[in-house]
Coordinates of C-alpha atoms in Angstrom, one line a residue:
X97 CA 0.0 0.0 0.0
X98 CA 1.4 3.8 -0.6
X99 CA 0.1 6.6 0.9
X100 CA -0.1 10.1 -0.5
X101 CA -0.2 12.9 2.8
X102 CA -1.3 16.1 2.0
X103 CA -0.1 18.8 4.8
X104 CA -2.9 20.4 6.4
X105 CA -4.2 21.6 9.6
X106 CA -4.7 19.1 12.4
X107 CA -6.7 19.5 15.5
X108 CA -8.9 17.1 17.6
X109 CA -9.2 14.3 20.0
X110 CA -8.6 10.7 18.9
X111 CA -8.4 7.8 21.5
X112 CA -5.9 5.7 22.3
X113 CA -4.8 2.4 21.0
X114 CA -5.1 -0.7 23.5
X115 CA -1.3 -1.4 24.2
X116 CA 0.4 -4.0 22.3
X117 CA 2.8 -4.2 24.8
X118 CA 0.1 -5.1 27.4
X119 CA -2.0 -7.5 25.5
X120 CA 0.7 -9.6 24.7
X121 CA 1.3 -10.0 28.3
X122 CA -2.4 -10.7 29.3
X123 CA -2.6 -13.4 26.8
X124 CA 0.2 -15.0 27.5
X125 CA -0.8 -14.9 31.2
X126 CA -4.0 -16.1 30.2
X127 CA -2.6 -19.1 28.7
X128 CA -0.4 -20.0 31.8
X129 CA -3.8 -19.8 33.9
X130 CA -5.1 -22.5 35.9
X131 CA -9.0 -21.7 34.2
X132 CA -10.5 -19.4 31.5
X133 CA -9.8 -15.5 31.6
X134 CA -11.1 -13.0 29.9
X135 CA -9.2 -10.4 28.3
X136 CA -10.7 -6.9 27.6
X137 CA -9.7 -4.0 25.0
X138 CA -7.4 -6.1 23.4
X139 CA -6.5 -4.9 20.1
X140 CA -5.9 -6.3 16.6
X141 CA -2.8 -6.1 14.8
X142 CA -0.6 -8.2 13.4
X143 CA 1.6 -8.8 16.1
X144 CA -1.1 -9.4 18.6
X145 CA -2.3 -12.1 16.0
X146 CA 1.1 -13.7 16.4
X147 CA 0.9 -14.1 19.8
X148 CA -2.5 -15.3 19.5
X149 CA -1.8 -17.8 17.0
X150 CA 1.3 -19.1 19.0
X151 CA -1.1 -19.7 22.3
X152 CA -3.8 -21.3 20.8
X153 CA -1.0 -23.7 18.8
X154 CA 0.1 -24.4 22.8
X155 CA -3.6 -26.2 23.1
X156 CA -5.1 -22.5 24.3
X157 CA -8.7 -21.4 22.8
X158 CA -8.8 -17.8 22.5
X159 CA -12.3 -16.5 21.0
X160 CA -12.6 -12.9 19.8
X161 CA -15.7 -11.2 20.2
X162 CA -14.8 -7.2 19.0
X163 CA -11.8 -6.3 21.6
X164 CA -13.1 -9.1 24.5
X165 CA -10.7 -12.3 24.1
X166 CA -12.0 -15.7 26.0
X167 CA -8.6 -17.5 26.4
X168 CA -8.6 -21.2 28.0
X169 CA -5.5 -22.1 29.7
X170 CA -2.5 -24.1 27.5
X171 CA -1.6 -27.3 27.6
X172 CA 2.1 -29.1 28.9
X173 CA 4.2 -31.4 27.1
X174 CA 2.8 -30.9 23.5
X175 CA 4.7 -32.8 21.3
X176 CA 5.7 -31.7 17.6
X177 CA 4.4 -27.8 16.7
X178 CA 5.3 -24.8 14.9
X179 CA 5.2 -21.5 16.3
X180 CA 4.3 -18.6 13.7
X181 CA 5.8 -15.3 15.5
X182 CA 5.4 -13.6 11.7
X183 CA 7.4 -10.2 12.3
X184 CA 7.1 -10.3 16.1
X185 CA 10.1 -10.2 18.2
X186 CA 7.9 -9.5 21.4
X187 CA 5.7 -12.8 20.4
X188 CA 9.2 -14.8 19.6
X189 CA 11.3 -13.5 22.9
X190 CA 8.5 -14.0 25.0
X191 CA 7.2 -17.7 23.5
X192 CA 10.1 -19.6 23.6
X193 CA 11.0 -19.7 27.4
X194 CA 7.5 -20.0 27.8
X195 CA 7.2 -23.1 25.2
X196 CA 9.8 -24.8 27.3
X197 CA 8.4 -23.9 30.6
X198 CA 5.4 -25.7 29.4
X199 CA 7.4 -28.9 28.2
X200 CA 6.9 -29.1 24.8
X201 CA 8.7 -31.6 23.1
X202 CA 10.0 -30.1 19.6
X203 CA 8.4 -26.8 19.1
X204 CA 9.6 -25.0 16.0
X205 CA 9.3 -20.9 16.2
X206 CA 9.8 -19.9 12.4
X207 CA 9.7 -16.0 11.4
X208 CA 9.0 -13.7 8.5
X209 CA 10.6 -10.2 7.5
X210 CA 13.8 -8.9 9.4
X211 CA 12.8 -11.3 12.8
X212 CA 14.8 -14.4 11.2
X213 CA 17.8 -12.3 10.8
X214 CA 17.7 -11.2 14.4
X215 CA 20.0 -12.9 17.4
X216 CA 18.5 -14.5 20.0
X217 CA 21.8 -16.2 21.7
X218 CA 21.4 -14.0 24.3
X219 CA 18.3 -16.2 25.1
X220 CA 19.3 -19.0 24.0
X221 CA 22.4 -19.3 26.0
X222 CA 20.7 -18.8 28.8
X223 CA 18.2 -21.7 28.2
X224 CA 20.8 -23.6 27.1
X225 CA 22.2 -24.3 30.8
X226 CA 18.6 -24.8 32.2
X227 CA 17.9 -27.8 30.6
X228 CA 16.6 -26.1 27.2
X229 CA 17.5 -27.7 23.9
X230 CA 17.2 -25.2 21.1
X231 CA 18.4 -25.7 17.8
X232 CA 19.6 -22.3 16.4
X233 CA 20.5 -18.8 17.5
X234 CA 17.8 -17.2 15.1
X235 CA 14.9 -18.1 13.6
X236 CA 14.0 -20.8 12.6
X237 CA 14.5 -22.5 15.8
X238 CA 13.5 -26.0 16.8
X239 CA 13.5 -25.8 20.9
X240 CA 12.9 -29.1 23.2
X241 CA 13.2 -30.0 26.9
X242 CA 12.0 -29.0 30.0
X243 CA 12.7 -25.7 31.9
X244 CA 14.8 -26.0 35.3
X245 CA 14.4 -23.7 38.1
X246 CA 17.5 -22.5 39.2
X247 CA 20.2 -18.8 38.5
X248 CA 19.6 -17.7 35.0
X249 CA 21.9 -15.1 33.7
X250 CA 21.5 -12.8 31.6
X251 CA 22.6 -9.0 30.3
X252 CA 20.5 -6.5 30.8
X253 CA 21.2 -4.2 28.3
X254 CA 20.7 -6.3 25.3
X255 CA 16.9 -6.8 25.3
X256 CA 14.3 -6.2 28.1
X257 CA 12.6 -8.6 26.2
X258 CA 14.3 -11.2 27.0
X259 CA 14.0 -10.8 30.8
X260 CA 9.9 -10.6 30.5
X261 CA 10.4 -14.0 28.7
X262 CA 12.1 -15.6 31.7
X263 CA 10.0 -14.0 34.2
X264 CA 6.5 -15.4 32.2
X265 CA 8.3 -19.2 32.0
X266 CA 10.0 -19.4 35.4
X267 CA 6.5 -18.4 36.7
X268 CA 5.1 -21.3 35.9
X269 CA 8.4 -23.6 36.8
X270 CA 8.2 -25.0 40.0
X271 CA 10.9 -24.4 42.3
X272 CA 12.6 -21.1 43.0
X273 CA 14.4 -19.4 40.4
X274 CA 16.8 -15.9 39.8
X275 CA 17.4 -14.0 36.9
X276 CA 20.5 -12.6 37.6
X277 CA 21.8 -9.1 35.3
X278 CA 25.2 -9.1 34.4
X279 CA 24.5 -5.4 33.2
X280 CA 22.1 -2.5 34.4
X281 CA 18.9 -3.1 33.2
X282 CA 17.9 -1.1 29.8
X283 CA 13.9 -0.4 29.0
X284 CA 13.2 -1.0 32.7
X285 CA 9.9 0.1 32.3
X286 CA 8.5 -3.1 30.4
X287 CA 10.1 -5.3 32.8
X288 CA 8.2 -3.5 35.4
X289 CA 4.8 -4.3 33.3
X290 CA 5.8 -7.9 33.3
X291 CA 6.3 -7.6 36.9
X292 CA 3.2 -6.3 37.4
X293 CA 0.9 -8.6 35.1
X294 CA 1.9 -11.5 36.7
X295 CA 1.3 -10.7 40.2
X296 CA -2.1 -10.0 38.9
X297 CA -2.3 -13.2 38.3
X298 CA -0.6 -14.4 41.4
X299 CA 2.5 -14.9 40.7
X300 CA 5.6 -14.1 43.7
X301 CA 8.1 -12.2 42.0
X302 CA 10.6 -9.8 43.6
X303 CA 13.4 -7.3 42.7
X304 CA 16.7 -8.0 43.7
X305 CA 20.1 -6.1 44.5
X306 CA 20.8 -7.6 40.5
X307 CA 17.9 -8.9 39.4
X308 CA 14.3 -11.0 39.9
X309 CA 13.8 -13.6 42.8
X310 CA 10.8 -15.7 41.4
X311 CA 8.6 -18.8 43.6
X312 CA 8.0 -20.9 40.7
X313 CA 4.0 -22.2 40.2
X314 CA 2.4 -25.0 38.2
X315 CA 0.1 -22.2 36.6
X316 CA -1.0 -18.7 37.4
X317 CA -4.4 -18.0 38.6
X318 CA -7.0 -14.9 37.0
X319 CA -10.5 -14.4 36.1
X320 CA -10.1 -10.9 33.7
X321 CA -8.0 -8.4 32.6
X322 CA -8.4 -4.9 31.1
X323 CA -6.0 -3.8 28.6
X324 CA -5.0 0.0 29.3
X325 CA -4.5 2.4 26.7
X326 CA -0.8 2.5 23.9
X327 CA 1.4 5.2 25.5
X328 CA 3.8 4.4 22.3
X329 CA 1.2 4.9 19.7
X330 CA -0.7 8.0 21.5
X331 CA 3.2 9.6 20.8
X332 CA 2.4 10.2 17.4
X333 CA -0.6 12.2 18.2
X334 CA 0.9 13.8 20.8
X335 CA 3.6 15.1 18.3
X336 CA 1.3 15.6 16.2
X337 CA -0.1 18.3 18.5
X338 CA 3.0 20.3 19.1
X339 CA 3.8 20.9 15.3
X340 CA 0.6 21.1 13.9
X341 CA -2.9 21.9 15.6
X342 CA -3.9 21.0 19.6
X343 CA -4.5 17.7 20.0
X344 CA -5.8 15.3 23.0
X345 CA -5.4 11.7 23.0
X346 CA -7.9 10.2 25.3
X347 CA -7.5 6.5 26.6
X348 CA -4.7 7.4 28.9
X349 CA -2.9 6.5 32.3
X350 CA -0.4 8.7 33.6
X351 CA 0.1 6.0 36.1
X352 CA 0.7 3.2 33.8
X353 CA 4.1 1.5 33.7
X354 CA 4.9 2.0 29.9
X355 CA 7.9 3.4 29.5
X356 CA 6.5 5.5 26.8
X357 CA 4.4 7.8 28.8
X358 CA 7.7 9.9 29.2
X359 CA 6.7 11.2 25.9
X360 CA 4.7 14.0 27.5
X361 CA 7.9 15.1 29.7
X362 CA 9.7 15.1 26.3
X363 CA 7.4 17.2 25.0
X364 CA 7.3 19.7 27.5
X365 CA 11.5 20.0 27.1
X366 CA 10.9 20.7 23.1
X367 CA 9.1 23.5 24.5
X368 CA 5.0 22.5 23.7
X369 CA 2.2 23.5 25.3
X370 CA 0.4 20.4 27.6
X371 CA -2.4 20.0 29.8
X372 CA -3.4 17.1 31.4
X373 CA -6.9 15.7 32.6
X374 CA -7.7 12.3 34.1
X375 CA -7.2 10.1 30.9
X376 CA -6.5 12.4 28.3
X377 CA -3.3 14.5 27.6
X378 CA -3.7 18.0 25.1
X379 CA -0.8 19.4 23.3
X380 CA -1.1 22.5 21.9
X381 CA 1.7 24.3 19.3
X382 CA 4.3 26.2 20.8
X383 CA 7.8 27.6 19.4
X384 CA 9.6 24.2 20.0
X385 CA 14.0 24.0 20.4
X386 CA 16.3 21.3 20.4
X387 CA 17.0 19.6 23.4
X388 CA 19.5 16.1 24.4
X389 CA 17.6 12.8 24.7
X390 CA 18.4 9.7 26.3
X391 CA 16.7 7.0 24.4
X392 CA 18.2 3.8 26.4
X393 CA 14.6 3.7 28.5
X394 CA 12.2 4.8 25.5
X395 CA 14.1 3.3 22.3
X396 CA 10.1 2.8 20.8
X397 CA 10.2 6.9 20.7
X398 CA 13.0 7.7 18.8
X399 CA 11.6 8.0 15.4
X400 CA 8.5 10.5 16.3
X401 CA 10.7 12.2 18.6
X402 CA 13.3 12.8 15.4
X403 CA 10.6 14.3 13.7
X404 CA 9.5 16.5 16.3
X405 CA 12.9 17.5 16.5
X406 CA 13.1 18.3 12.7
X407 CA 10.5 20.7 13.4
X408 CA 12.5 22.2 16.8
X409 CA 14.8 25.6 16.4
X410 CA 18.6 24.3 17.0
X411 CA 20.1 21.0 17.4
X412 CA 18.7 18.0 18.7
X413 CA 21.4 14.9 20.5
X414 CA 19.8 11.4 20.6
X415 CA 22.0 9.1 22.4
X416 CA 22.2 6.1 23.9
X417 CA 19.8 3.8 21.4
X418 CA 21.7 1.7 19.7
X419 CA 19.6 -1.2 19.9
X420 CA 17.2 0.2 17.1
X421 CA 19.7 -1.2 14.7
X422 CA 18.3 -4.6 15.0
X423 CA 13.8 -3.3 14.9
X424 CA 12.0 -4.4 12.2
X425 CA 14.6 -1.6 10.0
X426 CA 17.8 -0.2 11.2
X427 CA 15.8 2.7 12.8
X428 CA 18.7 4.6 13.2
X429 CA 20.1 4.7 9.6
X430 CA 15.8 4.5 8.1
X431 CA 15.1 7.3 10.2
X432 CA 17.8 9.7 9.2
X433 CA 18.0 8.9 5.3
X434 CA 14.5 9.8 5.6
X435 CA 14.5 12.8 7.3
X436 CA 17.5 14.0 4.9
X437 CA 14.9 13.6 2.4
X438 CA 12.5 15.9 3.8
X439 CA 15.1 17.9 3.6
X440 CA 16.1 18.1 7.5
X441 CA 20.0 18.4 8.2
X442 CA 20.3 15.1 10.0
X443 CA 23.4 12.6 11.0
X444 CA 23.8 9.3 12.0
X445 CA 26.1 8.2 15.4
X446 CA 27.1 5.0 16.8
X447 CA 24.5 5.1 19.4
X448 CA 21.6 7.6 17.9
X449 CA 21.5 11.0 15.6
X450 CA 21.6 14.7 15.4
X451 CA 19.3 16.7 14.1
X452 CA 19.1 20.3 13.0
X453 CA 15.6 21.3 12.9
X454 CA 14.4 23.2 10.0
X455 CA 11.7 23.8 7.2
X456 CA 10.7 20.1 5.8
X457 CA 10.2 20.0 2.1
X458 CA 7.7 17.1 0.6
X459 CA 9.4 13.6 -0.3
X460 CA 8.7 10.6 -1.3
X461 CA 9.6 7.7 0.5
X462 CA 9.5 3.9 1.2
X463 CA 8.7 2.2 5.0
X464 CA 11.6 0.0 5.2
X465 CA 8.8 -2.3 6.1
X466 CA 8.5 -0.3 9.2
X467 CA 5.6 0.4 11.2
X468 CA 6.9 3.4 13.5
X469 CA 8.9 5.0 10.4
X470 CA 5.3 5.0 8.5
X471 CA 3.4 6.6 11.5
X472 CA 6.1 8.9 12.4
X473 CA 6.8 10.6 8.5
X474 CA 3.1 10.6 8.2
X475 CA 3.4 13.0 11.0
X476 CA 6.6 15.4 9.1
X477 CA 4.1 14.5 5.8
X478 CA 1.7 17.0 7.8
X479 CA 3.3 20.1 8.3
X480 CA 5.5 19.2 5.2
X481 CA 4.6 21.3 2.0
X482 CA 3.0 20.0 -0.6
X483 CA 2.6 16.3 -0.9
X484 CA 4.4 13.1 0.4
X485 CA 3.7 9.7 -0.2
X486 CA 5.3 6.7 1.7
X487 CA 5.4 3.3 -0.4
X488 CA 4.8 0.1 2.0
X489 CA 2.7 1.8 4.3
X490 CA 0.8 -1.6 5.2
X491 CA 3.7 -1.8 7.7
X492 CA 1.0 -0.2 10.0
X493 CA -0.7 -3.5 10.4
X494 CA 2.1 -4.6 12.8
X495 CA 0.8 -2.3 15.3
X496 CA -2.1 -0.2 14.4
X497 CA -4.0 -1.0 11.5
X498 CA -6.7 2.1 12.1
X499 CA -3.5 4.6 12.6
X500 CA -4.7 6.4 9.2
X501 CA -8.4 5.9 10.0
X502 CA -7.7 8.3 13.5
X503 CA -5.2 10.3 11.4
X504 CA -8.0 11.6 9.4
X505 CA -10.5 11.9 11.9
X506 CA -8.3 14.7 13.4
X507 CA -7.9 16.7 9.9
X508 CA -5.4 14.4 8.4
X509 CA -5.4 14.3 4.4
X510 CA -4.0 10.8 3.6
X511 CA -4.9 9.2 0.5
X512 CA -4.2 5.2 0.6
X513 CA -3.7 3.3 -2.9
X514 CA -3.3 -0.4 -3.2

């Protein structure tokens, strides 16, 4: 699909996305449940269909009735399956510990896109000496034997991912277990949801001096769960209010856990204009500057907050996120070749970017097969002149299908063509 977007004047309210990062977390503790629980305002999107899929192959049921899922618990030592994660690295980091948690006997996670090209030895490794047989270091990936409690370790830096994924399994591993960091934690934040989902299903999970105590469980114990509202989608909107017209995103906890809520506070250092009400934010234009980010907590950010920062007076530092070189694109060298062609003075560093803000001209542009590059230059495509058009905007389906539909709703003119 390519996408033609006309700049115009935006102003509005749209609401907020249920969280990806949240749903896959519900359903997955769904699955490890002792009985049925039901799972409310739960999106659709490709990668929550991923983790779907992978559940229901593990012997769960999960019906879908609009946004309500009724998920059945999953079954142990399931012998010979295949594991679809599609594009999903959440659905693939967090599966496969859990797959062997639960026993089963040759499970094969394939992959599709960048994912199969991705490392996972990180994981894998530490598997590996708990009794885990798996295959490969990416995708595909044949994984057999049973999870051991016991000390897993594990860097912290490389993927919070990874940690969640261990948490969910050794959860539902009887016996007591660590995870033990062998570097400071990065993207805390979605540990901290992990954390907190599965003690809302029971489960005994502490911090440590370096890492996570856990009291292993046969299963995990819920009736329902409410899926809050995508801090990490609602960013796009948000920018979109401080460089085009006021804004509010509805559908919002300022108390959540998602790392991404920092957005507003990042905001409010480019200079914007915010109010916030209980469950909404508003962000109004305001003569926006440059300012130094530290993306190690927020890497999901990094390419809306270039674009707001193309749209800043002065220089703007992004540091510290070198991760995004392994996303679904090389966000770091996608996002900057992009905004060169809006005609932004940009630069790639080892670690991030800098970016001169200035007047955007109109490009055209492909995805990279990227969901957060589509979203975010949709946004630059807005306050760009003339027209842009981005080529492989069906990237969106990773995350938010409707992002176009709310788009226009708040004065967006975006023109999709098969």
């Amino acid at each position: 699909m390519k996408v033609s977007v006309t700049s115009s004047k935006l102003g509005g309210c749209v609401t907020a996305p249920p969280s990806k990062s949240a749903g896959h977390r519900s359903i997955i503790c769904a699955a490890l449940s002792s009985s049925p629980v039901t799972v409310y305002n739960c999106g659709e999107s490709d990668d929550m269909t991923a983790t779907i899929n992978c559940v229901k192959a593990l012997g769960s049921t999960v019906d879908r009735h609009g946004t309500t899922l009724f998920v059945t618990p999953a079954k142990r030592n399931i012998e010979s399956v295949v594991l679809d994660c599609n594009e999903s690295g959440s659905t693939a980091r967090f599966m496969i510990p859990v797959a062997a948690a639960l026993g089963v006997k040759n499970v094969t996670f394939t992959g599709r896109g960048r994912l199969p090209q991705r490392p996972f030895d990180v994981l894998t490794e530490a598997l590996r000496k708990n009794g885990v047989d798996c295959s490969e270091n990416t995708l595909p990936m044949t994984v057999s034997g049973k999870l051991k409690s016991g000390i897993l370790k594990i860097p912290g830096n490389i993927s919070s991912q990874y940690i969640s994924g261990l948490l969910l399994a050794l959860s539902v591993t009887e016996g007591n277990s660590e995870v033990a960091l062998t570097t400071p934690l990065e993207s805390a934040p979605y540990v901290d949801m992990t954390v907190k989902e599965l003690k809302a299903f029971g489960a005994q999970i502490e911090r440590t001096e370096h890492g996570f105590s856990i009291i292993g469980r046969s299963h995990l114990s819920g009736n329902e769960r409410t899926v809050e509202g995508d801090w990490s989608q609602a960013a796009f909107f948000l920018s979109l209010g401080a460089v085009s017209g006021g804004v509010t995103v509805n559908g919002l906890d300022r108390n959540s856990l998602q790392g991404d809520r920092e957005m507003v506070d990042l905001l409010r250092r480019f200079g914007a204009d915010i109010t916030e009400t209980d469950g909404s934010v508003t962000v109004r234009p305001a003569p926006l500057h440059g300012i130094e980010i530290d993306a190690g907590q927020i890497p999901d950010l990094v390419p809306i907050l270039a674009v707001t920062a193309a749209t800043a007076e002065g220089t703007t530092v992004i540091k510290n996120a070198a991760r995004l070189r392994i996303k679904e694109s090389d966000r770091i060298k996608e996002t900057v070749s992009r905004l060169k062609a809006f005609g932004i003075d940009a630069d790639e560093t080892a670690d991030g970017m800098i970016i001169k803000g200035g007047k955007a001209i109109c490009a055209d542009i492909t995805s990279a097969n990227d969901h957060r590059i589509v979203m975010a230059f949709s946004v630059l495509s807005a306050v760009a002149e003339g027209t842009s058009t981005i080529d492989g905007a069906e990237a969106i389906n990773k995350s938010y299908p409707h992002f176009f539909e709310d788009f226009k709703k708040i004065g967006g003119d975006a023109r999709c063509h098969p």
